[in-house]
PDB file of C-alpha atoms and ligand atoms in Angstrom:
ATOM      1  CA  MET Y   3      70.577  79.825   4.148  1.00  0.00           C
ATOM      2  CA  LYS Y   4      68.482  79.421   1.468  1.00  0.00           C
ATOM      3  CA  ILE Y   5      65.283  77.689   0.366  1.00  0.00           C
ATOM      4  CA  ASN Y   6      64.957  76.202  -2.891  1.00  0.00           C
ATOM      5  CA  PRO Y   7      61.362  77.347  -4.243  1.00  0.00           C
ATOM      6  CA  ASP Y   8      61.424  74.224  -6.486  1.00  0.00           C
ATOM      7  CA  LYS Y   9      61.734  72.016  -3.502  1.00  0.00           C
ATOM      8  CA  CYS Y  10      59.608  73.575  -1.095  1.00  0.00           C
ATOM      9  CA  VAL Y  11      56.505  72.606  -0.303  1.00  0.00           C
ATOM     10  CA  ALA Y  12      55.015  75.391   2.060  1.00  0.00           C
ATOM     11  CA  CYS Y  13      53.985  73.409   5.111  1.00  0.00           C
ATOM     12  CA  GLY Y  14      55.504  76.113   7.144  1.00  0.00           C
ATOM     13  CA  ASN Y  15      57.366  73.398   9.615  1.00  0.00           C
ATOM     14  CA  CYS Y  16      60.775  75.259   9.443  1.00  0.00           C
ATOM     15  CA  THR Y  17      58.965  79.045   9.982  1.00  0.00           C
ATOM     16  CA  TYR Y  18      58.990  77.412  13.718  1.00  0.00           C
ATOM     17  CA  VAL Y  19      62.326  76.485  14.290  1.00  0.00           C
ATOM     18  CA  CYS Y  20      64.141  79.744  13.216  1.00  0.00           C
ATOM     19  CA  PRO Y  21      65.150  81.246  16.395  1.00  0.00           C
ATOM     20  CA  VAL Y  22      64.937  84.571  14.979  1.00  0.00           C
ATOM     21  CA  GLY Y  23      61.947  84.141  12.986  1.00  0.00           C
ATOM     22  CA  ALA Y  24      63.520  85.068   9.954  1.00  0.00           C
ATOM     23  CA  ILE Y  25      61.602  82.273   8.232  1.00  0.00           C
ATOM     24  CA  TYR Y  26      58.202  83.207   6.517  1.00  0.00           C
ATOM     25  CA  ILE Y  27      55.386  82.071   3.880  1.00  0.00           C
ATOM     26  CA  ASP Y  28      56.191  84.704   1.162  1.00  0.00           C
ATOM     27  CA  PRO Y  29      51.943  85.022   0.253  1.00  0.00           C
ATOM     28  CA  GLN Y  30      52.601  85.520  -3.444  1.00  0.00           C
ATOM     29  CA  LEU Y  31      55.380  82.809  -3.911  1.00  0.00           C
ATOM     30  CA  HIS Y  32      53.602  80.489  -1.685  1.00  0.00           C
ATOM     31  CA  ARG Y  33      56.469  79.061  -0.576  1.00  0.00           C
ATOM     32  CA  ALA Y  34      59.105  79.495   2.566  1.00  0.00           C
ATOM     33  CA  THR Y  35      61.627  82.329   1.987  1.00  0.00           C
ATOM     34  CA  ILE Y  36      64.246  83.675   4.248  1.00  0.00           C
ATOM     35  CA  ASN Y  37      64.346  87.507   5.496  1.00  0.00           C
ATOM     36  CA  ARG Y  38      68.490  87.784   4.250  1.00  0.00           C
ATOM     37  CA  ASP Y  39      68.741  90.831   6.826  1.00  0.00           C
ATOM     38  CA  GLU Y  40      67.205  89.272   9.989  1.00  0.00           C
ATOM     39  CA  CYS Y  41      68.966  85.438   9.226  1.00  0.00           C
ATOM     40  CA  VAL Y  42      72.554  85.074  11.114  1.00  0.00           C
ATOM     41  CA  GLU Y  43      73.225  81.713   9.815  1.00  0.00           C
ATOM     42  CA  CYS Y  44      72.779  79.721  12.646  1.00  0.00           C
ATOM     43  CA  TYR Y  45      71.823  76.448  10.576  1.00  0.00           C
ATOM     44  CA  THR Y  46      69.016  75.792  12.852  1.00  0.00           C
ATOM     45  CA  CYS Y  47      66.641  75.283   9.884  1.00  0.00           C
ATOM     46  CA  PHE Y  48      69.030  72.806   7.914  1.00  0.00           C
ATOM     47  CA  ASN Y  49      70.431  71.066  10.916  1.00  0.00           C
ATOM     48  CA  GLY Y  50      67.617  70.917  13.178  1.00  0.00           C
ATOM     49  CA  LEU Y  51      64.517  69.859  11.024  1.00  0.00           C
ATOM     50  CA  SER Y  52      64.907  65.875   9.280  1.00  0.00           C
ATOM     51  CA  GLN Y  53      65.446  66.323   5.575  1.00  0.00           C
ATOM     52  CA  GLU Y  54      63.201  63.548   3.473  1.00  0.00           C
ATOM     53  CA  HIS Y  55      63.763  63.546  -0.055  1.00  0.00           C
ATOM     54  CA  LEU Y  56      60.022  63.368  -1.560  1.00  0.00           C
ATOM     55  CA  ASN Y  57      59.344  64.287  -4.254  1.00  0.00           C
ATOM     56  CA  PRO Y  58      57.922  68.172  -4.583  1.00  0.00           C
ATOM     57  CA  THR Y  59      55.780  67.900  -7.261  1.00  0.00           C
ATOM     58  CA  PHE Y  60      53.606  64.487  -5.902  1.00  0.00           C
ATOM     59  CA  VAL Y  61      53.185  66.162  -2.462  1.00  0.00           C
ATOM     60  CA  ARG Y  62      52.202  69.355  -3.849  1.00  0.00           C
ATOM     61  CA  THR Y  63      49.481  66.747  -5.742  1.00  0.00           C
ATOM     62  CA  VAL Y  64      48.671  64.717  -2.819  1.00  0.00           C
ATOM     63  CA  ARG Y  65      48.139  68.092  -0.961  1.00  0.00           C
ATOM     64  CA  ARG Y  66      46.044  69.445  -3.264  1.00  0.00           C
ATOM     65  CA  ILE Y  67      43.620  66.554  -3.814  1.00  0.00           C
ATOM     66  CA  PHE Y  68      43.503  66.459  -0.041  1.00  0.00           C
ATOM     67  CA  GLN Y  69      42.252  69.473  -0.194  1.00  0.00           C
ATOM     68  CA  THR Y  70      39.483  69.414  -2.781  1.00  0.00           C
ATOM     69  CA  LEU Y  71      38.169  66.425  -0.110  1.00  0.00           C
ATOM     70  CA  ARG Y  72      38.268  68.946   2.917  1.00  0.00           C
ATOM     71  CA  LEU Y  73      41.225  67.038   4.501  1.00  0.00           C
ATOM     72  CA  ARG Y  74      45.207  67.917   4.815  1.00  0.00           C
ATOM     73  CA  PHE Y  75      48.386  66.654   4.640  1.00  0.00           C
ATOM     74  CA  ASP Y  76      51.111  67.658   6.757  1.00  0.00           C
ATOM     75  CA  PRO Y  77      54.455  66.335   7.024  1.00  0.00           C
ATOM     76  CA  GLU Y  78      55.981  65.289  10.671  1.00  0.00           C
ATOM     77  CA  PRO Y  79      56.399  68.876  12.610  1.00  0.00           C
ATOM     78  CA  ASP Y  80      60.373  67.939  12.552  1.00  0.00           C
ATOM     79  CA  VAL Y  81      61.020  67.665   9.026  1.00  0.00           C
ATOM     80  CA  CYS Y  82      61.354  69.577   6.002  1.00  0.00           C
ATOM     81  CA  PRO Y  83      59.536  66.823   3.538  1.00  0.00           C
ATOM     82  CA  THR Y  84      61.394  67.609   0.524  1.00  0.00           C
ATOM     83  CA  ALA Y  85      65.290  68.569   1.811  1.00  0.00           C
ATOM     84  CA  ALA Y  86      64.295  72.716   0.005  1.00  0.00           C
ATOM     85  CA  PHE Y  87      67.586  73.842   2.703  1.00  0.00           C
ATOM     86  CA  GLU Y  88      70.569  74.958   0.826  1.00  0.00           C
ATOM     87  CA  PRO Y  89      73.771  76.351   2.468  1.00  0.00           C
ATOM     88  CA  ASP Y  90      75.327  79.582   0.862  1.00  0.00           C
ATOM     89  CA  GLU Y  91      79.143  79.557   0.728  1.00  0.00           C
ATOM     90  CA  LEU Y  92      79.352  81.669   3.196  1.00  0.00           C
ATOM     91  CA  VAL Y  93      82.247  84.810   2.748  1.00  0.00           C
ATOM     92  CA  TRP Y  94      83.723  87.786   4.648  1.00  0.00           C
ATOM     93  CA  PRO Y  95      82.003  89.240   6.545  1.00  0.00           C
ATOM     94  CA  ARG Y  96      78.598  86.925   6.136  1.00  0.00           C
ATOM     95  CA  THR Y  97      81.024  84.530   8.300  1.00  0.00           C
ATOM     96  CA  VAL Y  98      80.704  86.680  11.337  1.00  0.00           C
ATOM     97  CA  ARG Y  99      77.084  85.360  11.332  1.00  0.00           C
ATOM     98  CA  ARG Y 100      77.725  82.130  11.685  1.00  0.00           C
ATOM     99  CA  ALA Y 101      80.682  82.119  13.721  1.00  0.00           C
ATOM    100  CA  PHE Y 102      78.469  84.115  16.729  1.00  0.00           C
ATOM    101  CA  SER Y 103      75.474  82.387  16.147  1.00  0.00           C
ATOM    102  CA  ASP Y 104      76.032  77.910  15.191  1.00  0.00           C
ATOM    103  CA  PRO Y 105      77.147  76.507  18.624  1.00  0.00           C
ATOM    104  CA  ARG Y 106      79.060  73.939  16.273  1.00  0.00           C
ATOM    105  CA  VAL Y 107      81.458  76.416  14.777  1.00  0.00           C
ATOM    106  CA  PRO Y 108      84.321  77.464  16.412  1.00  0.00           C
ATOM    107  CA  HIS Y 109      85.449  80.767  16.891  1.00  0.00           C
ATOM    108  CA  GLU Y 110      88.088  81.364  15.125  1.00  0.00           C
ATOM    109  CA  SER Y 111      90.277  84.282  17.602  1.00  0.00           C
ATOM    110  CA  THR Y 112      89.307  81.513  20.363  1.00  0.00           C
ATOM    111  CA  GLY Y 113      89.095  78.387  19.225  1.00  0.00           C
ATOM    112  CA  VAL Y 114      85.767  78.306  21.602  1.00  0.00           C
ATOM    113  CA  HIS Y 115      82.447  77.320  20.129  1.00  0.00           C
ATOM    114  CA  GLY Y 116      79.222  79.502  19.569  1.00  0.00           C
ATOM    115  CA  ARG Y 117      79.951  83.193  21.087  1.00  0.00           C
ATOM    116  CA  GLY Y 118      83.923  81.814  21.481  1.00  0.00           C
ATOM    117  CA  THR Y 119      83.642  82.466  25.089  1.00  0.00           C
ATOM    118  CA  GLU Y 120      84.467  80.974  28.465  1.00  0.00           C
ATOM    119  CA  GLU Y 121      83.742  83.782  30.397  1.00  0.00           C
ATOM    120  CA  VAL Y 122      83.974  83.832  34.202  1.00  0.00           C
ATOM    121  CA  LYS Y 123      82.705  80.115  33.991  1.00  0.00           C
ATOM    122  CA  THR Y 124      86.282  79.064  34.522  1.00  0.00           C
ATOM    123  CA  ASN Y 125      87.563  81.489  36.529  1.00  0.00           C
ATOM    124  CA  ASP Y 126      88.772  78.938  39.118  1.00  0.00           C
ATOM    125  CA  ILE Y 127      91.566  77.778  36.570  1.00  0.00           C
ATOM    126  CA  SER Y 128      91.847  80.818  35.046  1.00  0.00           C
ATOM    127  CA  GLY Y 129      92.059  83.413  37.180  1.00  0.00           C
ATOM    128  CA  ARG Y 130      90.220  86.433  35.136  1.00  0.00           C
ATOM    129  CA  VAL Y 131      88.430  88.257  38.049  1.00  0.00           C
ATOM    130  CA  GLY Y 132      90.731  88.767  41.130  1.00  0.00           C
ATOM    131  CA  ILE Y 133      89.932  89.442  44.602  1.00  0.00           C
ATOM    132  CA  GLY Y 134      88.904  93.228  44.779  1.00  0.00           C
ATOM    133  CA  GLU Y 135      87.352  92.870  41.190  1.00  0.00           C
ATOM    134  CA  VAL Y 136      84.271  92.568  39.459  1.00  0.00           C
ATOM    135  CA  GLY Y 137      83.377  90.912  35.815  1.00  0.00           C
ATOM    136  CA  PHE Y 138      80.644  91.835  33.679  1.00  0.00           C
ATOM    137  CA  THR Y 139      79.026  89.661  30.991  1.00  0.00           C
ATOM    138  CA  ILE Y 140      76.933  91.787  28.763  1.00  0.00           C
ATOM    139  CA  GLU Y 141      75.176  89.415  26.885  1.00  0.00           C
ATOM    140  CA  PHE Y 142      73.183  90.866  23.625  1.00  0.00           C
ATOM    141  CA  GLY Y 143      70.416  89.339  21.603  1.00  0.00           C
ATOM    142  CA  ARG Y 144      69.112  86.089  23.476  1.00  0.00           C
ATOM    143  CA  PRO Y 145      66.742  84.950  23.695  1.00  0.00           C
ATOM    144  CA  GLY Y 146      65.936  84.719  20.068  1.00  0.00           C
ATOM    145  CA  VAL Y 147      66.332  88.743  19.095  1.00  0.00           C
ATOM    146  CA  GLY Y 148      69.673  88.723  17.909  1.00  0.00           C
ATOM    147  CA  VAL Y 149      71.891  91.584  18.162  1.00  0.00           C
ATOM    148  CA  TRP Y 150      73.496  93.997  15.409  1.00  0.00           C
ATOM    149  CA  PHE Y 151      77.203  94.436  15.485  1.00  0.00           C
ATOM    150  CA  ARG Y 152      76.259  98.283  15.278  1.00  0.00           C
ATOM    151  CA  ASP Y 153      74.684  97.838  18.251  1.00  0.00           C
ATOM    152  CA  LEU Y 154      77.151  96.047  20.099  1.00  0.00           C
ATOM    153  CA  GLN Y 155      79.510  99.054  19.122  1.00  0.00           C
ATOM    154  CA  THR Y 156      77.373 101.707  21.204  1.00  0.00           C
ATOM    155  CA  MET Y 157      77.757  99.840  24.410  1.00  0.00           C
ATOM    156  CA  CYS Y 158      81.577  98.999  23.511  1.00  0.00           C
ATOM    157  CA  THR Y 159      82.240 102.905  22.910  1.00  0.00           C
ATOM    158  CA  ALA Y 160      80.538 103.964  25.914  1.00  0.00           C
ATOM    159  CA  LEU Y 161      82.665 101.325  27.706  1.00  0.00           C
ATOM    160  CA  ALA Y 162      85.594 102.351  26.503  1.00  0.00           C
ATOM    161  CA  ARG Y 163      84.998 105.940  27.634  1.00  0.00           C
ATOM    162  CA  ALA Y 164      84.523 105.231  31.012  1.00  0.00           C
ATOM    163  CA  GLY Y 165      87.725 104.001  30.872  1.00  0.00           C
ATOM    164  CA  VAL Y 166      87.020  99.813  31.121  1.00  0.00           C
ATOM    165  CA  ALA Y 167      89.411  97.563  29.620  1.00  0.00           C
ATOM    166  CA  PHE Y 168      88.014  94.790  27.926  1.00  0.00           C
ATOM    167  CA  GLU Y 169      88.559  91.033  28.020  1.00  0.00           C
ATOM    168  CA  LYS Y 170      91.375  90.214  25.152  1.00  0.00           C
ATOM    169  CA  ARG Y 171      90.308  86.410  25.186  1.00  0.00           C
ATOM    170  CA  ASN Y 172      86.783  87.559  23.684  1.00  0.00           C
ATOM    171  CA  PRO Y 173      85.771  87.406  20.130  1.00  0.00           C
ATOM    172  CA  VAL Y 174      83.766  91.126  20.230  1.00  0.00           C
ATOM    173  CA  THR Y 175      87.480  92.329  21.615  1.00  0.00           C
ATOM    174  CA  SER Y 176      89.146  90.674  19.075  1.00  0.00           C
ATOM    175  CA  LEU Y 177      86.929  92.545  16.285  1.00  0.00           C
ATOM    176  CA  MET Y 178      87.666  96.073  17.766  1.00  0.00           C
ATOM    177  CA  THR Y 179      89.514  97.912  15.336  1.00  0.00           C
ATOM    178  CA  ASP Y 180      90.707 100.285  18.712  1.00  0.00           C
ATOM    179  CA  VAL Y 181      89.986  98.719  22.047  1.00  0.00           C
ATOM    180  CA  SER Y 182      91.323 102.127  23.708  1.00  0.00           C
ATOM    181  CA  THR Y 183      87.413 103.741  21.913  1.00  0.00           C
ATOM    182  CA  GLY Y 184      85.446 100.435  21.598  1.00  0.00           C
ATOM    183  CA  ALA Y 185      85.434 100.493  17.860  1.00  0.00           C
ATOM    184  CA  ILE Y 186      84.591  97.439  16.134  1.00  0.00           C
ATOM    185  CA  ARG Y 187      85.560  97.290  12.625  1.00  0.00           C
ATOM    186  CA  GLU Y 188      83.597  98.798   9.998  1.00  0.00           C
ATOM    187  CA  ASP Y 189      82.553  95.889   7.649  1.00  0.00           C
ATOM    188  CA  ILE Y 190      80.918  94.108  10.038  1.00  0.00           C
ATOM    189  CA  LEU Y 191      78.589  96.706  12.089  1.00  0.00           C
ATOM    190  CA  HIS Y 192      75.433  95.888   9.723  1.00  0.00           C
ATOM    191  CA  GLU Y 193      76.136  92.062  10.431  1.00  0.00           C
ATOM    192  CA  LYS Y 194      73.492  90.433  12.841  1.00  0.00           C
ATOM    193  CA  VAL Y 195      74.215  87.171  15.218  1.00  0.00           C
ATOM    194  CA  LEU Y 196      72.199  85.637  17.598  1.00  0.00           C
ATOM    195  CA  SER Y 197      74.515  86.408  20.505  1.00  0.00           C
ATOM    196  CA  ALA Y 198      77.094  87.900  21.494  1.00  0.00           C
ATOM    197  CA  ILE Y 199      79.079  88.601  24.936  1.00  0.00           C
ATOM    198  CA  ILE Y 200      80.979  91.679  26.125  1.00  0.00           C
ATOM    199  CA  GLU Y 201      83.271  90.887  28.744  1.00  0.00           C
ATOM    200  CA  ILE Y 202      85.210  93.412  31.161  1.00  0.00           C
ATOM    201  CA  LYS Y 203      86.395  93.990  34.654  1.00  0.00           C
ATOM    202  CA  VAL Y 204      86.769  96.587  37.333  1.00  0.00           C
ATOM    203  CA  PRO Y 205      87.552  97.134  40.505  1.00  0.00           C
ATOM    204  CA  VAL Y 206      84.280  96.312  42.909  1.00  0.00           C
ATOM    205  CA  GLU Y 207      84.239 100.508  43.716  1.00  0.00           C
ATOM    206  CA  ARG Y 208      83.547 100.836  40.473  1.00  0.00           C
ATOM    207  CA  ALA Y 209      80.316  98.331  40.066  1.00  0.00           C
ATOM    208  CA  GLU Y 210      77.510 100.746  40.814  1.00  0.00           C
ATOM    209  CA  GLU Y 211      78.806 102.814  38.273  1.00  0.00           C
ATOM    210  CA  ILE Y 212      79.421 100.199  35.362  1.00  0.00           C
ATOM    211  CA  ILE Y 213      75.817  99.171  35.911  1.00  0.00           C
ATOM    212  CA  ARG Y 214      74.253 102.157  35.425  1.00  0.00           C
ATOM    213  CA  LEU Y 215      75.782 103.060  32.802  1.00  0.00           C
ATOM    214  CA  VAL Y 216      74.910  99.456  30.898  1.00  0.00           C
ATOM    215  CA  TRP Y 217      71.361 100.221  31.921  1.00  0.00           C
ATOM    216  CA  ASP Y 218      71.635 103.538  30.351  1.00  0.00           C
ATOM    217  CA  VAL Y 219      73.417 102.533  26.877  1.00  0.00           C
ATOM    218  CA  GLU Y 220      70.421  99.138  26.714  1.00  0.00           C
ATOM    219  CA  LYS Y 221      67.843 102.386  26.197  1.00  0.00           C
ATOM    220  CA  GLN Y 222      69.479 103.069  23.395  1.00  0.00           C
ATOM    221  CA  ILE Y 223      69.692 100.235  21.515  1.00  0.00           C
ATOM    222  CA  ASP Y 224      67.497  97.494  19.752  1.00  0.00           C
ATOM    223  CA  THR Y 225      67.744  94.018  21.890  1.00  0.00           C
ATOM    224  CA  VAL Y 226      67.751  92.185  24.928  1.00  0.00           C
ATOM    225  CA  VAL Y 227      70.669  92.741  27.330  1.00  0.00           C
ATOM    226  CA  ALA Y 228      71.736  90.884  29.939  1.00  0.00           C
ATOM    227  CA  LEU Y 229      74.026  91.535  32.657  1.00  0.00           C
ATOM    228  CA  GLY Y 230      75.826  88.746  34.033  1.00  0.00           C
ATOM    229  CA  VAL Y 231      78.376  89.395  37.426  1.00  0.00           C
ATOM    230  CA  GLY Y 232      81.511  87.581  38.069  1.00  0.00           C
ATOM    231  CA  ALA Y 233      82.947  87.757  41.725  1.00  0.00           C
ATOM    232  CA  ARG Y 234      85.468  85.351  43.975  1.00  0.00           C
ATOM    233  CA  CYS Y 235      83.943  84.180  47.268  1.00  0.00           C
ATOM    234  CA  ASP Y 236      85.855  84.159  50.370  1.00  0.00           C
ATOM    235  CA  ALA Y 237      87.406  81.779  52.163  1.00  0.00           C
ATOM    236  CA  SER Y 238      84.076  80.595  53.947  1.00  0.00           C
ATOM    237  CA  GLY Y 239      82.659  80.268  50.097  1.00  0.00           C
ATOM    238  CA  GLU Y 240      80.381  83.367  50.862  1.00  0.00           C
ATOM    239  CA  GLU Y 241      80.080  86.631  48.779  1.00  0.00           C
ATOM    240  CA  ASN Y 242      79.234  89.567  50.932  1.00  0.00           C
ATOM    241  CA  VAL Y 243      81.062  92.411  48.762  1.00  0.00           C
ATOM    242  CA  VAL Y 244      79.355  92.575  45.110  1.00  0.00           C
ATOM    243  CA  ALA Y 245      76.007  91.196  46.186  1.00  0.00           C
ATOM    244  CA  PRO Y 246      75.066  94.583  48.475  1.00  0.00           C
ATOM    245  CA  ILE Y 247      75.716  96.687  45.702  1.00  0.00           C
ATOM    246  CA  LEU Y 248      73.054  94.710  43.514  1.00  0.00           C
ATOM    247  CA  GLU Y 249      70.356  94.263  45.981  1.00  0.00           C
ATOM    248  CA  LYS Y 250      70.732  97.783  46.609  1.00  0.00           C
ATOM    249  CA  LEU Y 251      70.059  98.267  42.848  1.00  0.00           C
ATOM    250  CA  GLY Y 252      67.292  95.997  42.836  1.00  0.00           C
ATOM    251  CA  TYR Y 253      68.696  93.308  42.098  1.00  0.00           C
ATOM    252  CA  HIS Y 254      68.414  89.765  44.308  1.00  0.00           C
ATOM    253  CA  PRO Y 255      71.064  87.713  43.437  1.00  0.00           C
ATOM    254  CA  GLN Y 256      71.028  84.123  43.133  1.00  0.00           C
ATOM    255  CA  ARG Y 257      74.095  82.391  42.802  1.00  0.00           C
ATOM    256  CA  ALA Y 258      74.232  80.981  39.151  1.00  0.00           C
ATOM    257  CA  LYS Y 259      77.381  79.063  38.614  1.00  0.00           C
ATOM    258  CA  THR Y 260      80.074  77.414  41.031  1.00  0.00           C
ATOM    259  CA  ASN Y 261      82.801  75.623  39.261  1.00  0.00           C
ATOM    260  CA  ILE Y 262      85.178  74.446  41.149  1.00  0.00           C
ATOM    261  CA  GLY Y 263      88.252  72.497  40.010  1.00  0.00           C
ATOM    262  CA  LEU Y 264      87.464  72.295  35.895  1.00  0.00           C
ATOM    263  CA  GLY Y 265      90.970  71.826  34.538  1.00  0.00           C
ATOM    264  CA  ARG Y 266      94.482  72.403  35.145  1.00  0.00           C
ATOM    265  CA  VAL Y 267      95.351  75.857  36.921  1.00  0.00           C
ATOM    266  CA  SER Y 268      96.827  78.269  34.889  1.00  0.00           C
ATOM    267  CA  ALA Y 269      96.748  81.601  36.615  1.00  0.00           C
TER     268      ALA Y 269
HETATM  269  S1  SF4 J 326      59.953  72.526   5.981  1.00  0.00           S
HETATM  270 FE1  SF4 J 326      60.556  72.592   3.685  1.00  0.00          FE
HETATM  271  S2  SF4 J 326      58.921  72.185   2.509  1.00  0.00           S
HETATM  272 FE2  SF4 J 326      58.460  72.873   4.206  1.00  0.00          FE
HETATM  273  S3  SF4 J 326      58.159  75.309   4.290  1.00  0.00           S
HETATM  274 FE3  SF4 J 326      59.801  75.123   4.973  1.00  0.00          FE
HETATM  275  S4  SF4 J 326      61.330  75.068   3.319  1.00  0.00           S
HETATM  276 FE4  SF4 J 326      59.195  74.358   2.809  1.00  0.00          FE
HETATM  277  S1  SF4 J 327      70.149  79.750   9.316  1.00  0.00           S
HETATM  278 FE1  SF4 J 327      69.038  80.055  11.152  1.00  0.00          FE
HETATM  279  S2  SF4 J 327      68.577  82.235  11.285  1.00  0.00           S
HETATM  280 FE2  SF4 J 327      68.675  81.621   9.447  1.00  0.00          FE
HETATM  281  S3  SF4 J 327      66.790  81.304   7.800  1.00  0.00           S
HETATM  282 FE3  SF4 J 327      67.504  79.179   8.843  1.00  0.00          FE
HETATM  283  S4  SF4 J 327      67.169  79.007  11.456  1.00  0.00           S
HETATM  284 FE4  SF4 J 327      66.804  81.254  10.762  1.00  0.00          FE
END
């Protein structure tokens, strides 16, 4: 994403909508500017603000006149008054940023929008997590922090060393060069995305070990990690196998999602 400095009138509206704080008003240029390293190409600024097409010179002049009268002219807060945003023609590897950050864009590896995974939400029809197994969704970067692929790789290699298999229908897995080591394509390691999810499943007996491993690796990387746990209920609709493990580790598990009959049984 780019901001056209000839159009920007430095109203500052866009600085509040960027989820990773990549937009700032440059004190020298007196224009809104995007930090390209931090921008995850989510298009929130472009799609989230209404674009008005006021003449930039006119807006600047009005603001200057108002200033001399000790008044202030500001556009509505959800508007870019001069339509200053100009999306770049993205090329690889930067396209990966958008694929993981803009929920309007389907991920080519799964056809699912945004981070591109259904994870365990559809387990009742997909059967990803079986009886006696626990599924983990290890989510990085939310809210408003983002994650670099190099940090995802740190977690993936640690999990691979522990002998954990990665979910095949997952966008992070699709970007690995070697699923047995957890290595991710080198050309995207320095790309940043809004969020990403690693999906794994292990026998219930390994749940504590894997949670402790995630805790350890989390300390080595510079982002936010949220751990989701998927388990199957028993015949009476209860879950009394994984929940006690989580309680022992200090969690107070709440049932977050129960999805029933969301489609055709495929597994
Ligand atoms: S909303 Fe538009 S005019 Fe206002 S600072 Fe951002 S880019 Fe510039
Ligand atoms: S595309 Fe997203 S990350 Fe980039 S500047 Fe706009 S809002 Fe921020």
